[in-house]
XYZ file of C-alpha atoms in Angstrom:
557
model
C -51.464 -21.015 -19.400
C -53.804 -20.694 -16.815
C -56.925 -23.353 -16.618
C -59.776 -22.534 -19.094
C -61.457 -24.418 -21.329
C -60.339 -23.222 -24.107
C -59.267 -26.255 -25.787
C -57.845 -24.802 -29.316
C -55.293 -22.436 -27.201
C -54.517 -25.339 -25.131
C -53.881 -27.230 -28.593
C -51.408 -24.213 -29.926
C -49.628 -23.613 -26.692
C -48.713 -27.602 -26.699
C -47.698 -27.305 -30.203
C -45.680 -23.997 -30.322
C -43.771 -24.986 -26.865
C -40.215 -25.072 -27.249
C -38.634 -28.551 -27.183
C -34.893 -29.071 -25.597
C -32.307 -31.679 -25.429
C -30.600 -32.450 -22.293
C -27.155 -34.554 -21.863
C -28.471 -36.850 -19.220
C -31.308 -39.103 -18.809
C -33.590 -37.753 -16.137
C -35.636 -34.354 -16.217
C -36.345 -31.372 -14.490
C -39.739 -32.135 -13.913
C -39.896 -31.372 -10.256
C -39.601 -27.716 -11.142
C -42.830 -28.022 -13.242
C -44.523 -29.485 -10.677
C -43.641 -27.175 -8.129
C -44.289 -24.092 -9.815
C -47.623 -26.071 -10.966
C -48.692 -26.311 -7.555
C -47.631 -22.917 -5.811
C -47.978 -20.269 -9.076
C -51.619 -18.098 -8.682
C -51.779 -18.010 -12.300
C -52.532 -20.919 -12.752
C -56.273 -19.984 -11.168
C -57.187 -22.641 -8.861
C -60.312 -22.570 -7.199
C -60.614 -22.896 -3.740
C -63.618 -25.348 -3.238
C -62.450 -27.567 -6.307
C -60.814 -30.867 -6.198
C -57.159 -29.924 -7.679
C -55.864 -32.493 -10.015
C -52.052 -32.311 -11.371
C -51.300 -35.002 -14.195
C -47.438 -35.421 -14.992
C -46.412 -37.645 -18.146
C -43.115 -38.584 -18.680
C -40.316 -41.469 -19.993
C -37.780 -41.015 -18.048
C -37.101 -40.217 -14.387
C -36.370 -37.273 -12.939
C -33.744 -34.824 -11.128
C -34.190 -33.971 -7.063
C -32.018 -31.598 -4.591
C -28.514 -32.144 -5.338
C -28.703 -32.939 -8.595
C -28.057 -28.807 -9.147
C -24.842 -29.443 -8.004
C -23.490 -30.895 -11.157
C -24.311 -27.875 -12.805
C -22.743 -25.808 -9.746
C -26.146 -24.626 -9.061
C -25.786 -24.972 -4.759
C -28.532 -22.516 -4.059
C -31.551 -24.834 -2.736
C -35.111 -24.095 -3.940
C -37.342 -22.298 -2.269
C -40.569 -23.643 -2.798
C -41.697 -20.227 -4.708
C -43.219 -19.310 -7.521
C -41.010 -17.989 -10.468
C -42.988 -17.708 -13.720
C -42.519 -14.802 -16.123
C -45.424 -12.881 -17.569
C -45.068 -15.645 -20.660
C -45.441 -18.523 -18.002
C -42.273 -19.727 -18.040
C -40.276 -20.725 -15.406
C -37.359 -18.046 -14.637
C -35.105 -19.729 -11.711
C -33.749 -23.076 -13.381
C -30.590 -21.819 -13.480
C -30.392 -20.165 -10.499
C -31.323 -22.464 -8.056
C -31.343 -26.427 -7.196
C -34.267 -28.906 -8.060
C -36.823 -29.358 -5.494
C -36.774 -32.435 -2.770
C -39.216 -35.385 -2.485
C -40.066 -33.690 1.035
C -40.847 -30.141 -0.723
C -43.102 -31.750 -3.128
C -45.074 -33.824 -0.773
C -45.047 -30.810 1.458
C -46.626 -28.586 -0.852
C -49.311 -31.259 -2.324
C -50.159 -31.390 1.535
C -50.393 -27.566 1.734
C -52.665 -26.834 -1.274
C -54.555 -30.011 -1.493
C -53.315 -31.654 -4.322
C -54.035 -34.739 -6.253
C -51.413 -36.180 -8.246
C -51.347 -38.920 -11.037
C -47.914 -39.727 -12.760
C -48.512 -41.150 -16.226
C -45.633 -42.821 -17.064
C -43.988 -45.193 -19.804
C -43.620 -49.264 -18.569
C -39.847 -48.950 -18.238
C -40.329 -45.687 -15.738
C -43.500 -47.308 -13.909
C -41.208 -48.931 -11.282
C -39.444 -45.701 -9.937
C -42.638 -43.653 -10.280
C -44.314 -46.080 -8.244
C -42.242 -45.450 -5.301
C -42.220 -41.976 -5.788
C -46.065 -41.877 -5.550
C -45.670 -43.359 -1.520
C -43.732 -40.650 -0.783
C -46.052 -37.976 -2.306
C -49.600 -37.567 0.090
C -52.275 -38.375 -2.516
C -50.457 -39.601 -5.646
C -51.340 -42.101 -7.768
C -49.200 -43.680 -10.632
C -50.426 -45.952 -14.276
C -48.760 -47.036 -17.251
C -48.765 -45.111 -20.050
C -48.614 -46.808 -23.626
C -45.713 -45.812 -25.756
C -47.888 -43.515 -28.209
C -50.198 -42.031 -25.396
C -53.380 -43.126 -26.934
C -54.707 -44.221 -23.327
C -53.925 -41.359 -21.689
C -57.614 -40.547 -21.534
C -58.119 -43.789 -19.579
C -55.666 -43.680 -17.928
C -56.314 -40.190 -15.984
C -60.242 -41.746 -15.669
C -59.268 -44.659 -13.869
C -56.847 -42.871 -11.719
C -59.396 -40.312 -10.913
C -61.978 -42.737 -9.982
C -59.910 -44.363 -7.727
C -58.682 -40.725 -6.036
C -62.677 -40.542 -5.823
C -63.790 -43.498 -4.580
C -62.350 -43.318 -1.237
C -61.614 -40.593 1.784
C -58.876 -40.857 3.370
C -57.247 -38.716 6.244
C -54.553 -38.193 8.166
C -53.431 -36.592 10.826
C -49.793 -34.356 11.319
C -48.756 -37.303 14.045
C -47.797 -40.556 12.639
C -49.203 -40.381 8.637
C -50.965 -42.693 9.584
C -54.273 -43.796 7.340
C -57.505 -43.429 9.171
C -60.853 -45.159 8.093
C -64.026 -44.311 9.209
C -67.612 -46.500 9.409
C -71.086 -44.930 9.426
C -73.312 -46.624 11.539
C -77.043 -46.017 11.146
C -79.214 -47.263 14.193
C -83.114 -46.909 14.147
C -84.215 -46.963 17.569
C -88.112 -47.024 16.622
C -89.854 -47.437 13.592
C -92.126 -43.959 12.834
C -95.600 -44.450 13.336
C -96.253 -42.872 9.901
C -95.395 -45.441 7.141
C -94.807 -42.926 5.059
C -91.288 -41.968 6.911
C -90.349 -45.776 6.941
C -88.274 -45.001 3.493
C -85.537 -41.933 3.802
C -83.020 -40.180 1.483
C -80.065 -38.566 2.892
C -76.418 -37.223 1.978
C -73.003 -37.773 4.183
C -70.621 -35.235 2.567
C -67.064 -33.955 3.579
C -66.720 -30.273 4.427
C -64.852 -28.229 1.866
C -65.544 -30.294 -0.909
C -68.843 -29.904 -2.836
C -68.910 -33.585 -3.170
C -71.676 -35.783 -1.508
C -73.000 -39.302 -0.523
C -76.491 -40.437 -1.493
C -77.800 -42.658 0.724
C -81.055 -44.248 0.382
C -82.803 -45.550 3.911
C -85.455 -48.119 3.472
C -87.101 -49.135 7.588
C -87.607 -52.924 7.560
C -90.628 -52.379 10.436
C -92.406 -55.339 9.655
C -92.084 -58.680 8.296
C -93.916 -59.741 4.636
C -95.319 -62.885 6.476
C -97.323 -61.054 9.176
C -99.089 -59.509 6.028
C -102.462 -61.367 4.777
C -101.828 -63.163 1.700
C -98.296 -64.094 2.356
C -96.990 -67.893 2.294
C -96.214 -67.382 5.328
C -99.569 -66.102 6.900
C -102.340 -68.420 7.087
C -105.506 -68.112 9.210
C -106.396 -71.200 11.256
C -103.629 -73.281 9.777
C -103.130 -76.809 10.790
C -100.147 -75.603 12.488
C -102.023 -73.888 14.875
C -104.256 -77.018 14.945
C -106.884 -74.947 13.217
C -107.537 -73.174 16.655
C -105.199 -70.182 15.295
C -103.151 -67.676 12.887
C -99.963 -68.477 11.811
C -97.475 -65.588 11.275
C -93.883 -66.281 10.130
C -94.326 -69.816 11.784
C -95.235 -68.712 15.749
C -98.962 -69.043 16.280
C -101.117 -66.335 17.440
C -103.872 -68.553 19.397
C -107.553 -67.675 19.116
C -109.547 -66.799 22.432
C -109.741 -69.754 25.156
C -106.797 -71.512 23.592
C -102.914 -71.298 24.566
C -99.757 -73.198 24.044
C -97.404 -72.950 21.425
C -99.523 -75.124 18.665
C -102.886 -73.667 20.677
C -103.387 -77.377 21.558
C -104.760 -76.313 24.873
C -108.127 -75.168 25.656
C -108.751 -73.069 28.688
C -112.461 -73.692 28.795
C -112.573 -76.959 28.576
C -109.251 -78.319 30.095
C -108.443 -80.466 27.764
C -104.725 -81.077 27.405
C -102.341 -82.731 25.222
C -100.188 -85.106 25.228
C -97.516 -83.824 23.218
C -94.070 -82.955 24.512
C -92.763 -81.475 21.409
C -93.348 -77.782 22.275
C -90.931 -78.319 25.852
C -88.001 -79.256 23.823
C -85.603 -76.502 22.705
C -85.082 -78.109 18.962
C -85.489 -81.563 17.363
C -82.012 -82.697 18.054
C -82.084 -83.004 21.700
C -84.774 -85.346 24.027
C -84.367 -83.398 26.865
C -87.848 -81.642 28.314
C -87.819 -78.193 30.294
C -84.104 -78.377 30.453
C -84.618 -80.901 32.896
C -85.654 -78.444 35.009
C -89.144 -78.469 35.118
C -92.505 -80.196 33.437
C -94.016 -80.539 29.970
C -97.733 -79.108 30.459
C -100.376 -78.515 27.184
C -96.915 -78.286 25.810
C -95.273 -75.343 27.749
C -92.746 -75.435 30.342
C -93.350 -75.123 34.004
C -90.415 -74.698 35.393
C -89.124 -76.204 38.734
C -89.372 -74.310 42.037
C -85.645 -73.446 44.437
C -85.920 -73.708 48.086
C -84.455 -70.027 48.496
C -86.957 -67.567 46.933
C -84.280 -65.112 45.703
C -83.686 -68.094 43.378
C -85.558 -68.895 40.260
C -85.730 -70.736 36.842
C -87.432 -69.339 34.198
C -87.516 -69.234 30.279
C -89.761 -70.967 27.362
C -87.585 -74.170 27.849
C -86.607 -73.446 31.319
C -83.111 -72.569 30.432
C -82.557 -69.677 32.500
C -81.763 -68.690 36.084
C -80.882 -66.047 37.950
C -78.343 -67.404 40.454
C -75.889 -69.517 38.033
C -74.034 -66.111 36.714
C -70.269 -65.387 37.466
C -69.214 -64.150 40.751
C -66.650 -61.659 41.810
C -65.306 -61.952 45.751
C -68.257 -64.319 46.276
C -70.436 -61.858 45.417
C -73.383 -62.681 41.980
C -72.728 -60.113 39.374
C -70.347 -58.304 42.236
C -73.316 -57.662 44.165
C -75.051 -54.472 43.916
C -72.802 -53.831 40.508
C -75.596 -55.760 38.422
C -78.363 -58.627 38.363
C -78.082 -62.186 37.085
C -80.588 -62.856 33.741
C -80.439 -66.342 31.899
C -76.981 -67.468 33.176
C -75.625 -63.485 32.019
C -74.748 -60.386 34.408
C -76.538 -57.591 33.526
C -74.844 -54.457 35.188
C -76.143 -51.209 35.859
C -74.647 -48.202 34.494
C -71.345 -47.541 35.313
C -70.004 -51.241 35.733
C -68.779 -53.423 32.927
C -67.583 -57.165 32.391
C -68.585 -60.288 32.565
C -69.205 -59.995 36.363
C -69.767 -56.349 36.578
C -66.396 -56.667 38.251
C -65.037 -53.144 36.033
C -66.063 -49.302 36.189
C -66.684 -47.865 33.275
C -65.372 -44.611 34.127
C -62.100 -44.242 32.039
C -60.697 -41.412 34.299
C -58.084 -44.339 35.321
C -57.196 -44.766 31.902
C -56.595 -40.788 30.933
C -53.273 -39.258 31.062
C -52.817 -36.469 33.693
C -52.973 -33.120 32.191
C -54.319 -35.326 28.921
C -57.656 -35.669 27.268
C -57.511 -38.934 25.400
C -58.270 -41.967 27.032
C -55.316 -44.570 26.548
C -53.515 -42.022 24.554
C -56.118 -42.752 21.864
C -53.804 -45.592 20.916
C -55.811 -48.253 23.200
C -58.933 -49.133 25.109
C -59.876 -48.755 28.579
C -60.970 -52.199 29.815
C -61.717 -53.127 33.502
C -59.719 -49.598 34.333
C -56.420 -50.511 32.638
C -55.351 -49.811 29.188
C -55.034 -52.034 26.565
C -52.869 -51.058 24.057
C -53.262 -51.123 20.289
C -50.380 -53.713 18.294
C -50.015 -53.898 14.268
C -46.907 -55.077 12.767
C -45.204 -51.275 12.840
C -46.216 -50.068 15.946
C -46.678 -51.225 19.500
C -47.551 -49.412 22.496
C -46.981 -49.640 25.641
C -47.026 -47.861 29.253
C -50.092 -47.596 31.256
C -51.316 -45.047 29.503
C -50.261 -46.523 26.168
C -47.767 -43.470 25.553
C -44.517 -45.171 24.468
C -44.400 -46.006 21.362
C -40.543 -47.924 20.802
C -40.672 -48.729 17.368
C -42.531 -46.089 15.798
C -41.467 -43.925 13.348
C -40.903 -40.337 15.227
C -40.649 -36.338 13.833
C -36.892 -36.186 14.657
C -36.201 -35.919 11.045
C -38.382 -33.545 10.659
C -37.147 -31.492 13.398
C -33.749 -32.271 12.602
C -32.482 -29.379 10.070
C -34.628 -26.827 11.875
C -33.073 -27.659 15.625
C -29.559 -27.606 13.576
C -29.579 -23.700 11.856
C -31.721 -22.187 14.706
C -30.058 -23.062 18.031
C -26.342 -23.914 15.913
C -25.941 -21.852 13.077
C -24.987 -25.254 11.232
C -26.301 -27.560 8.333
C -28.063 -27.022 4.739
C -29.812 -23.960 5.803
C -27.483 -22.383 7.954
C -27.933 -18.882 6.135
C -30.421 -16.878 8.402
C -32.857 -16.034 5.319
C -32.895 -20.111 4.371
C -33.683 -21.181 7.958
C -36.596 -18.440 8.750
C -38.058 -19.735 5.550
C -37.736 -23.357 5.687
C -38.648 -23.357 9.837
C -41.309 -20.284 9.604
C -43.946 -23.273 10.198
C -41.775 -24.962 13.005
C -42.731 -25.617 16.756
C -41.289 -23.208 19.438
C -38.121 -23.797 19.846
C -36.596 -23.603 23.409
C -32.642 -23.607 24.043
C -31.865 -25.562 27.893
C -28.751 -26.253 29.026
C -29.392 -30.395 29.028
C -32.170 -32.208 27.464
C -33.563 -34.954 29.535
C -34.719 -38.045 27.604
C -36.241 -39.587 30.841
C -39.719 -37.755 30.164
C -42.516 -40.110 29.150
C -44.509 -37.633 27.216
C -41.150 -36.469 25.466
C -39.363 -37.924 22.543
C -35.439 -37.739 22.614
C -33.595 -37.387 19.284
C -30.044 -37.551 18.620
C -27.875 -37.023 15.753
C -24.031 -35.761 14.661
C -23.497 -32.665 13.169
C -21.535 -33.213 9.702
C -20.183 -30.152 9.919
C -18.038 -30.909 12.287
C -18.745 -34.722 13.502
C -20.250 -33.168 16.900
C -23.541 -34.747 18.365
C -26.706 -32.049 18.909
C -29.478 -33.316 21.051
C -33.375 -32.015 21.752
C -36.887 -33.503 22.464
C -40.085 -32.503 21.236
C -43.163 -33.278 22.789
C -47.111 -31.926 22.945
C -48.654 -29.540 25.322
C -51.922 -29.800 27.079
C -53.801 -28.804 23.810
C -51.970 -30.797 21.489
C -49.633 -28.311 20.043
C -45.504 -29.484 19.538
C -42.791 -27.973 21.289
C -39.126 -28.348 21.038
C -36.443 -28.247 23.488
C -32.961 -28.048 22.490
C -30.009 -28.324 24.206
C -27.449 -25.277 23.732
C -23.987 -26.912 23.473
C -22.820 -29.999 21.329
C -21.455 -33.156 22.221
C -17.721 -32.427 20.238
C -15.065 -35.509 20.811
C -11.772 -33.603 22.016
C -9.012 -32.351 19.921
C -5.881 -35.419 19.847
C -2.814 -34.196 20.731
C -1.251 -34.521 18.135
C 2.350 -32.907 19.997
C 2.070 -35.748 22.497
C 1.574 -38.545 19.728
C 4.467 -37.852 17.392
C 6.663 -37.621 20.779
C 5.192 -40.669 22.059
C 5.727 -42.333 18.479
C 9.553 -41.213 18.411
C 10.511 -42.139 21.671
C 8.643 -45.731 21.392
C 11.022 -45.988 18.073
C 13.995 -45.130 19.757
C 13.480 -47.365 22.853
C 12.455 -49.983 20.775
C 16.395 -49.422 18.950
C 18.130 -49.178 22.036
C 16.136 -52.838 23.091
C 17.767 -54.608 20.542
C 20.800 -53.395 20.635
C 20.902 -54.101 24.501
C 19.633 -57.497 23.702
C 22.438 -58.216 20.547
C 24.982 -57.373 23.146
C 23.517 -59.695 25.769
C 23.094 -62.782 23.653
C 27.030 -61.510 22.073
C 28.101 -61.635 25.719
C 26.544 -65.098 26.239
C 27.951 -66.059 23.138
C 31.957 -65.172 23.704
C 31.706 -66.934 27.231
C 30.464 -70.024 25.849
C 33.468 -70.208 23.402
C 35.719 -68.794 25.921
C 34.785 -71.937 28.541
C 35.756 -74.101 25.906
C 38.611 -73.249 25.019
C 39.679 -73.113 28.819
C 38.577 -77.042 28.783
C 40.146 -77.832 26.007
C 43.502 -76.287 27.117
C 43.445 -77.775 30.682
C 43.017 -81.353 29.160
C 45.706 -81.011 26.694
C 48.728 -84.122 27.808
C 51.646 -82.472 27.202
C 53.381 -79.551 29.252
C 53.810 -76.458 27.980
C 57.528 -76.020 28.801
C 58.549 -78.680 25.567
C 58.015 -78.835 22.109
C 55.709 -81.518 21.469
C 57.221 -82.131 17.453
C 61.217 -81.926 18.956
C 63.248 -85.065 18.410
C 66.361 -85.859 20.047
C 69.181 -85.909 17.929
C 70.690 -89.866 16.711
C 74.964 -90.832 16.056
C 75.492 -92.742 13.453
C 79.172 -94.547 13.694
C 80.208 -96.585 10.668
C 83.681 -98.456 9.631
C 84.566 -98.132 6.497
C 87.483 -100.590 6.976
C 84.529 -102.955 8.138
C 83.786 -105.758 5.171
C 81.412 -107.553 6.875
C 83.687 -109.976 7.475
């Protein structure tokens, strides 16, 4: 339903809304949220402070999740509510991105406070950095804070302004300083109501101006007024302790008297404070209790002050020169310079032109100061710059994300939104876009991205940058980086015939160390052989054959 105030409806719409089951644990709540934010019918105002409050227990579903459901479609950031206000696309297209959600809150000024259960509070919390302007609180089990829970977030949404600006995100804080230069002769002006408010919101500061132009003890009456008070040794007034002597008498305690001379003898009035003897300074005499300070030999020179603690001569010099000569005058040991000359010597023009960019505005890039002519660059722990006009920035965070998806479907036809209607939609709010033949990353006042095409593992380059009124560009280069195509003919032959030489190796080497081997044995046998003792043309195991000749007549006998 659109907003009204027509509580009872609100009541029966709550009631009569249709309640659904899902199979998983997080929600489609993105889709409510972004149909909350970019649907007319739901009758913002334009002037009013928009405040979206999402309650939940559980966590939620972002782009990709679709996919599960073979929804690959991504959303569009458009409205799609039916005449009955319900949301017509959630089956026809993915859930919405982080990035489209902050993007939109940014867009149509949104303030957003997730009320969510203790065992969701974690998740929601980091989800409420990413999101410009959210805030995130606990919600109690049965709801029954709710009420003080949206109060508290609200007051804190109210209590502070913050900006930013489309560059870094960065949070900018700003002090009002009130100076009165004069207090207004009517008293009557001396207390002031005014109102600081922020344009386009019909919200205001109060604040009430009271003029301090005079002090409660110059007033008769006060403790600290007193007419001829012994201070003054009865000779004067007394106003918030200095005394304002009567006629004929001077000093600081109107102990002196002009008519008649008279003078006294104390010193008290020459010394700066009670901790310290010294008189004058040292540089000069105690007189009716006032200084008189001591005379220099050159003219130009000369001590001066209550106590006698100034001089014009004993300021800092620059080349020799006092206060860098004609660049400012010496007063009580400080330079004072004239316009156009800074530091403690007057040593530094204050013209920044040295200190300005050419072709720029800012001085120092606005991320410095111009001191003595030179920049000094800003330093927190995220960000330091550098150069000498303070326009490198190393380690912060850049827009080549940003850039990224945009450079990819425009100039390559590649990426999540490489259909044409997807990319004019997503990039219709994109810088210019300018195809070159090779991106140079040596420009200063240029920021080089780089990153690899998933499509098909090739690297796309481009820089983006700001022209002379502050607008971004983007210059792209036209071909990819691609690694070359292995060839793959060339490695399967190279494989085989490494295989195949490796074969004919060992066999080459079995046969040598065979070779080697059948020598060996074949020398031994040769020294064995020609060491042998007997000759060849015999048979070593041949015996020569024995006669026997016996008697047999023979007895022995």
């Amino acid at each position: 339903m659109t907003l009204s105030q027509d509580t009872s409806r609100f009541a029966v719409e709550v009631r009569n809304a249709r309640v659904s089951g899902n199979l998983d644990a997080p929600e489609g709540g993105f889709d409510a949220i972004m149909q909350a934010i970019v649907c007319d019918q739901i009758g913002w105002r334009k002037l009013a402070r928009r405040l979206l409050v999402f309650s939940t227990d559980a966590s939620f579903h972002y782009a990709g999740d679709g996919k599960l459901g073979g929804i690959v479609k991504p959303n569009d950031g458009l409205c799609h509510m039916d005449s009955k206000g319900e949301y017509t696309h959630s089956t026809l297209q993915d859930y919405p991105s982080v990035a489209q959600i902050n993007s939109k809150v940014k867009e149509m000024s949104i303030n957003m406070i997730f009320a969510v259960t203790a065992e969701q509070i974690d998740i929601y919390k980091r989800l409420s950095q990413a999101i410009q302007g959210a805030h995130c609180g606990t919600l109690s089990s049965n709801s029954s804070n709710v009420v003080e829970l949206v109060k508290e977030q609200y007051q804190k949404i109210t209590s502070s302004v913050v900006l930013k600006d489309t560059a870094t995100g960065e949070t900018v804080a700003f002090t009002v300083k009130l100076e009165i230069t004069e207090c207004p002769k009517n008293r009557a002006e001396w207390q002031q109501t005014f109102s600081i408010y922020r344009v386009g919101i019909d919200e205001s500061m109060t604040v009430d101006l009271t003029m301090l132009c005079e002090c409660p003890c110059e007033v008769p009456g006060n403790p600290g007024f007193g007419e001829k008070s012994p201070l003054c040794n009865t000779k004067g007034t007394a106003k918030c302790g200095i005394c304002e002597c009567a006629e004929s008498f001077f000093g600081r305690k109107c102990e002196c008297d002009a008519s008649s001379g008279s003078r006294s003898d104390d010193d008290r009035g020459c010394k700066m404070d009670n901790s310290t003897d010294i008189i004058c300074s040292s540089r000069g005499t105690c007189v009716c209790g006032q200084c008189e300070c001591q005379t220099r030999d050159d003219p130009n020179e000369k001590i001066d002050g209550t106590y006698c603690e100034c001089d014009n001569f004993s300021c800092e010099r620059e080349n020799g020169e006092l206060c860098s000569g004609e660049h400012g005058r010496c007063e009580c040991g400080k330079c004072v310079c004239v316009p156009g000359w800074s530091g403690s010597a007057c040593q530094c023009a204050t013209d920044v032109g040295t200190c300005i960019e050419p072709g720029k505005s800012d001085v120092c890039s606005g991320k410095g100061r111009c001191e003595c002519g030179r920049c000094v660059c800003d330093e927190t722990e995220t960000e330091r710059y550098s150069g000498r006009f303070c326009q490198k920035c190393p380690t912060c965070k850049g827009r080549c994300e940003e850039y990224k998806d945009c450079v990819q479907c425009k100039v390559h036809k590649t990426g999540q939104y490489r259909e044409e209607e997807d990319c004019e939609r997503i990039c219709r709010n994109s810088p210019p876009i300018e195809e070159v033949d090779v991106v140079n990353n040596e420009e200063n006042d240029e920021h080089y991205c780089l990153f690899t095409d998933e499509d098909d593992n090739c690297r796309f380059y481009f820089v983006y940058g700001y022209d002379t009124v502050g607008s971004p560009y983007i210059k792209a280069q036209k071909t990819k980086d691609c690694p070359p195509e292995p060839p793959v003919f060339w490695i399967v032959a190279g494989v085989v015939g490494a295989i195949v030489i490796i074969g004919l190796l060992f066999l080459l080497l079995w046969k040598l160390l065979t070779h080697i081997h059948d020598r060996a044995e074949y020398a031994r046998f040769e020294k064995e052989r020609m060491s042998a003792k007997w000759d060849t043309g015999e048979n070593p195991i041949y015996k020569q054959a024995t006669s026997t000749f016996k008697n047999p007549m023979y007895s022995g006998k």
